[in-house]
Amino acid sequence: MKIVSTALLLSLLVMPLTAQVLRPTPALPPDNRLKADILLVVAHPDDETGVSAYLAKLLDQHKRVEVVYLTHGEAGHNNMGPERGISLGAVRETEVRHALATLGIDNVWFLDGRDTPSQNVLQSLANWNNGQALEEVVRMVRLTRPEVIITWLPGFFIGENHGDHQASGVLSTEAFDIAGDPAIFPAQLAAATKVNETWLEGLQPWQPKKIYYFSDAENQDQFKDSGPTYITTEISPTRNLPYWRLAMDSFSFHMTQYRGYIEGLSKKKPEEQKSEWGDPVGLIFGKSLVGGSRTGDVFEGVTPAPIPFARALPSGEEPDHASLELAGPWGFYDVFRREHGLTQLPKAAVPEIAINHGQILQIPLLVRNNSAAPQTITLSVTAPQAWTVQDFTSTFSLAAGESSPVLVQVTTPDADTNADVKCRAESSHQTIGEVELHVKLRSGGLPQ
Ligand SMILES: [Zn+2]
């Protein structure tokens, strides 16, 4: 009797213990407070202004909008105080947090990029430690799991054409294409199982469904029908103000950058304010993995269910390279657009740049000898009379299959003017390639 009762007692003690050991520990789902419908990825505090009226409209539609800044915007002047450099960046972070909170956006992140004033996207990427910045953007995509990414247009256009803007568009496009890949940045995806595994991040791969761009190019007509357009004159039902006005009020926090303009704006009549702020918000369609039309609504085709990772397919073949091509950022964008399946993205009909008059224009070229025999190449440059082409090695030999970079430098006149600079390569008196660069000279603007 005693033996039986001991066995019974043991089994009673052991059973619940055994059941407890076998029960799997349920993993916590991703933190839903971070889930975004739209993730805006831009370079500087104030960059949100180009789309903020549209973001206000999305918030009225109960969309979750979050924003990532690649830098703190610490370069440039300060109209409010002596703080500059890193300290100015801290001020600008505060300004934009207020600006976004006014719209109703609270989830805002700042990455480690440094504000890099130039028009060269490659310079910004280099200064941001390209791969590190990409890993950070991929992390933000996996953390916020956006349905749609909106970012700056990766391309070279006359306008502000900030290299940092372009770089945020480049990195966002790359992140769109790889954040869903379980083989990329695996430490982000590894689940920590021990208390001291503090470097593993426990994220999940995430494939966004669509990516759209916006641009600060001077000529916005070239983007007509490239994507949806949203009017900003409708009245917000929750705020009882037009969306352009919400955008304008949000902008008023950027005092370190625009104090004089903002103070003047507040004294203007509503009609004047509307004429400055009431333009529609135009987006440029990048790509969609859920169908929908180019100019259709951003959420056309988007349903709540996650979609599987889609490996980006290059669009078009490796080009049969012309023997003379523009290199530098222009050459990079040709490769970028092809490799990310974005050859339909708008680009300038003729490659273009605006620089300060009197500056030295740099034209990076790449000469290729695709033929099976050595070639003697002769390069010539045609520019208007007042433009001085500096001496460069214009005749050289290339072995079969060899290529060579050439930098052409042109001293520009001290006047606001436009011109086309043409470069031609010849071999055995035959033209083997020509490139043209449309150049606008003006005062101010970013260095090349
Ligand atoms: Zn900016």
PDB file of C-alpha atoms in Angstrom, residues 76-84 87-88 91-92 94-95 251-263:
ATOM      1  CA  GLY A  76      24.927  74.896 -42.574  1.00  0.00           C
ATOM      2  CA  HIS A  77      23.950  78.061 -40.765  1.00  0.00           C
ATOM      3  CA  ASN A  78      22.025  78.689 -37.574  1.00  0.00           C
ATOM      4  CA  ASN A  79      19.601  81.605 -37.455  1.00  0.00           C
ATOM      5  CA  MET A  80      18.731  81.064 -33.805  1.00  0.00           C
ATOM      6  CA  GLY A  81      22.011  80.900 -31.931  1.00  0.00           C
ATOM      7  CA  PRO A  82      25.728  80.164 -32.027  1.00  0.00           C
ATOM      8  CA  GLU A  83      25.306  76.366 -31.993  1.00  0.00           C
ATOM      9  CA  ARG A  84      26.942  74.707 -34.970  1.00  0.00           C
ATOM     10  CA  SER A  87      25.234  70.742 -31.517  1.00  0.00           C
ATOM     11  CA  LEU A  88      23.326  72.270 -34.413  1.00  0.00           C
ATOM     12  CA  VAL A  91      18.912  71.380 -32.274  1.00  0.00           C
ATOM     13  CA  ARG A  92      17.645  70.371 -35.699  1.00  0.00           C
ATOM     14  CA  THR A  94      14.514  68.698 -31.751  1.00  0.00           C
ATOM     15  CA  GLU A  95      13.001  71.053 -34.328  1.00  0.00           C
ATOM     16  CA  PHE A 251       7.493  73.635 -41.283  1.00  0.00           C
ATOM     17  CA  SER A 252       7.449  76.620 -38.922  1.00  0.00           C
ATOM     18  CA  PHE A 253       9.594  74.688 -36.426  1.00  0.00           C
ATOM     19  CA  HIS A 254      12.638  74.761 -38.737  1.00  0.00           C
ATOM     20  CA  MET A 255      13.808  78.080 -37.328  1.00  0.00           C
ATOM     21  CA  THR A 256      17.564  77.422 -37.429  1.00  0.00           C
ATOM     22  CA  GLN A 257      17.276  77.148 -41.194  1.00  0.00           C
ATOM     23  CA  TYR A 258      14.449  79.493 -42.188  1.00  0.00           C
ATOM     24  CA  ARG A 259      13.815  81.976 -39.375  1.00  0.00           C
ATOM     25  CA  GLY A 260      13.418  85.042 -41.602  1.00  0.00           C
ATOM     26  CA  TYR A 261      11.131  83.272 -44.065  1.00  0.00           C
ATOM     27  CA  ILE A 262       8.987  81.721 -41.314  1.00  0.00           C
ATOM     28  CA  GLU A 263       8.562  85.005 -39.458  1.00  0.00           C
TER      29      GLU A 263
END
